[in-house]
CSV table of C-alpha atoms and ligand atoms in Angstrom, one decimal:
chain,number,residue,atom,x,y,z
A,78,UNK,CA,113.7,60.1,74.6
A,79,UNK,CA,109.9,59.2,76.2
A,80,UNK,CA,107.4,61.7,76.5
A,81,UNK,CA,107.2,61.2,80.1
A,82,UNK,CA,110.9,61.7,80.4
A,83,UNK,CA,110.7,65.0,78.1
A,84,UNK,CA,108.2,66.5,79.8
A,85,UNK,CA,110.0,66.1,83.4
A,86,UNK,CA,112.7,67.7,81.1
A,87,UNK,CA,110.6,70.6,80.4
A,88,UNK,CA,109.0,71.1,83.7
A,89,UNK,CA,113.0,71.6,85.4
A,90,UNK,CA,113.6,74.1,82.9
A,91,UNK,CA,110.4,76.1,83.5
A,92,UNK,CA,111.2,75.7,87.0
A,93,UNK,CA,114.3,77.1,86.6
A,94,UNK,CA,113.2,79.7,84.4
A,95,UNK,CA,111.0,81.0,86.9
A,96,UNK,CA,112.9,80.2,90.1
A,97,UNK,CA,116.6,80.4,90.1
A,98,UNK,CA,116.8,82.9,87.4
A,99,UNK,CA,114.9,85.8,88.5
A,100,UNK,CA,115.8,89.2,86.7
A,101,UNK,CA,117.1,92.5,87.5
A,102,UNK,CA,114.9,95.0,85.6
A,103,UNK,CA,116.2,98.8,85.6
A,104,UNK,CA,114.1,102.1,85.3
A,105,UNK,CA,115.7,105.4,85.2
A,106,UNK,CA,114.4,108.6,86.3
A,107,UNK,CA,114.5,111.0,83.9
A,108,UNK,CA,114.5,115.1,82.9
A,109,UNK,CA,113.6,114.2,79.6
A,110,UNK,CA,112.6,110.8,78.1
A,111,UNK,CA,110.9,109.3,75.3
A,112,UNK,CA,107.1,110.1,77.2
A,113,UNK,CA,108.3,113.6,77.4
A,114,UNK,CA,109.3,115.9,80.4
A,115,UNK,CA,110.0,114.0,84.2
A,116,UNK,CA,109.1,110.7,83.3
A,117,UNK,CA,110.3,106.9,84.1
A,118,UNK,CA,111.5,104.8,81.4
A,119,UNK,CA,109.9,102.6,81.4
A,120,UNK,CA,106.9,103.6,82.9
A,121,UNK,CA,105.4,100.5,81.9
A,122,UNK,CA,106.8,97.3,83.1
A,123,UNK,CA,105.9,93.8,83.1
A,124,UNK,CA,107.6,91.5,85.4
A,125,UNK,CA,108.1,87.9,86.8
A,126,UNK,CA,107.3,87.2,91.1
A,127,UNK,CA,110.8,87.6,92.6
A,128,UNK,CA,112.0,89.9,89.9
A,129,UNK,CA,114.1,92.5,90.9
A,130,UNK,CA,113.6,96.4,89.8
A,131,UNK,CA,116.6,99.4,90.3
A,132,UNK,CA,115.5,103.1,89.8
A,133,UNK,CA,118.5,104.5,88.9
A,134,UNK,CA,118.8,108.2,89.1
A,135,UNK,CA,120.0,109.0,86.1
A,136,UNK,CA,118.5,113.0,86.3
A,137,UNK,CA,119.3,113.5,90.0
A,138,UNK,CA,116.0,115.7,91.1
A,139,UNK,CA,113.6,112.7,91.2
A,140,UNK,CA,112.4,109.9,93.9
A,141,UNK,CA,110.4,106.8,93.5
A,142,UNK,CA,107.6,106.2,95.9
A,143,UNK,CA,105.3,103.3,96.0
A,144,UNK,CA,101.9,104.5,96.5
A,145,UNK,CA,99.9,101.1,95.6
A,146,UNK,CA,100.6,97.3,96.0
A,147,UNK,CA,99.1,94.6,96.2
A,148,UNK,CA,97.9,92.9,99.7
A,149,UNK,CA,100.8,91.7,101.4
A,150,UNK,CA,103.2,93.4,98.5
A,151,UNK,CA,106.2,95.3,99.2
A,152,UNK,CA,106.1,98.9,99.1
A,153,UNK,CA,109.0,101.4,98.7
A,154,UNK,CA,109.6,105.0,99.6
A,155,UNK,CA,112.9,106.7,98.0
A,156,UNK,CA,114.4,109.9,99.1
A,157,UNK,CA,115.2,112.6,96.3
A,158,UNK,CA,117.8,111.3,93.8
A,159,UNK,CA,118.3,107.6,95.5
A,160,UNK,CA,118.8,105.0,93.9
A,161,UNK,CA,116.3,102.3,95.1
A,162,UNK,CA,115.9,98.1,94.2
A,163,UNK,CA,113.3,96.0,95.5
A,164,UNK,CA,112.7,92.6,94.9
A,165,UNK,CA,108.5,91.8,94.1
A,166,UNK,CA,107.6,88.5,95.1
A,167,UNK,CA,103.7,89.2,95.6
A,168,UNK,CA,101.8,89.3,92.0
A,169,UNK,CA,99.6,92.0,91.0
A,170,UNK,CA,99.7,95.9,90.1
A,171,UNK,CA,102.0,98.1,91.9
A,172,UNK,CA,101.6,102.1,91.5
A,173,UNK,CA,104.6,104.4,92.2
A,174,UNK,CA,105.5,108.3,91.4
A,175,UNK,CA,107.9,110.8,92.0
A,176,UNK,CA,106.9,112.8,94.8
A,177,UNK,CA,107.6,116.4,93.4
A,178,UNK,CA,106.7,116.0,89.9
A,179,UNK,CA,103.3,113.8,90.6
A,180,UNK,CA,101.8,117.1,89.6
A,181,UNK,CA,103.4,117.1,86.1
A,182,UNK,CA,102.6,113.2,85.6
A,183,UNK,CA,106.0,111.4,86.4
A,184,UNK,CA,104.2,108.0,87.5
A,185,UNK,CA,104.9,104.5,87.1
A,186,UNK,CA,102.9,101.0,86.6
A,187,UNK,CA,104.6,97.7,87.3
A,188,UNK,CA,102.5,94.4,86.7
A,189,UNK,CA,104.0,91.5,88.5
A,190,UNK,CA,102.6,87.7,87.4
A,191,UNK,CA,98.4,87.9,87.4
A,192,UNK,CA,97.2,91.6,87.5
A,193,UNK,CA,94.5,90.1,90.1
A,194,UNK,CA,94.0,93.7,91.7
A,195,UNK,CA,93.5,95.5,88.5
A,196,UNK,CA,90.2,97.1,89.7
A,197,UNK,CA,91.6,98.5,92.6
A,198,UNK,CA,94.5,99.8,90.6
A,199,UNK,CA,92.8,101.8,88.2
A,200,UNK,CA,90.1,103.3,91.6
A,201,UNK,CA,93.7,104.2,93.2
A,202,UNK,CA,94.6,106.2,89.2
A,203,UNK,CA,91.5,107.7,89.6
A,204,UNK,CA,92.4,109.4,93.0
A,205,UNK,CA,95.8,110.0,92.0
A,206,UNK,CA,94.8,111.5,88.4
A,207,UNK,CA,93.0,114.3,90.6
A,208,UNK,CA,96.8,115.6,91.2
A,209,UNK,CA,98.0,115.3,88.0
A,210,UNK,CA,98.3,118.5,85.8
A,211,UNK,CA,100.2,117.9,83.4
A,212,UNK,CA,100.5,114.7,81.0
A,213,UNK,CA,97.0,113.4,82.3
A,214,UNK,CA,96.9,110.4,80.1
A,215,UNK,CA,100.4,108.9,80.9
A,216,UNK,CA,98.9,106.8,83.6
A,217,UNK,CA,96.0,105.4,82.0
A,218,UNK,CA,97.8,104.4,79.0
A,219,UNK,CA,100.8,102.5,81.2
A,220,UNK,CA,97.7,101.1,83.2
A,221,UNK,CA,96.2,100.2,79.3
A,222,UNK,CA,99.2,97.7,78.9
A,223,UNK,CA,98.3,95.4,81.7
A,224,UNK,CA,97.4,92.3,80.8
B,20,LIG,CU1,110.7,113.6,89.2
């Protein structure tokens, strides 16, 4: 195989993996997870643009509500116990929370592609932290996993 046709083959594969094969990821809403009580799991998730996220009401007394998205990015606001599926096309950081358990640190971070809005996300997280009484370090820990 010549180097040009090999390169074409690799480009074709790369294109197929980013456009045709968008992945679905699942995030559970839990009373008790590996990060402790009242947690999303996984609470930090890095995905590709166009991937789909499904929030599963594994335990029922929770919701998922996006509170910070990239410019033109999707936002969502699920009811209590609602299974929510969103497709995230816009690159950047998304922050979300469980409304009744924000004070207990039930928050999560999704990174889609490049984190061009990381500084804005950190500023928003700072404001959220004022409403978090328990598990105050979670949000920062999740944001520290962004790269
Ligand atoms: Cu909750």
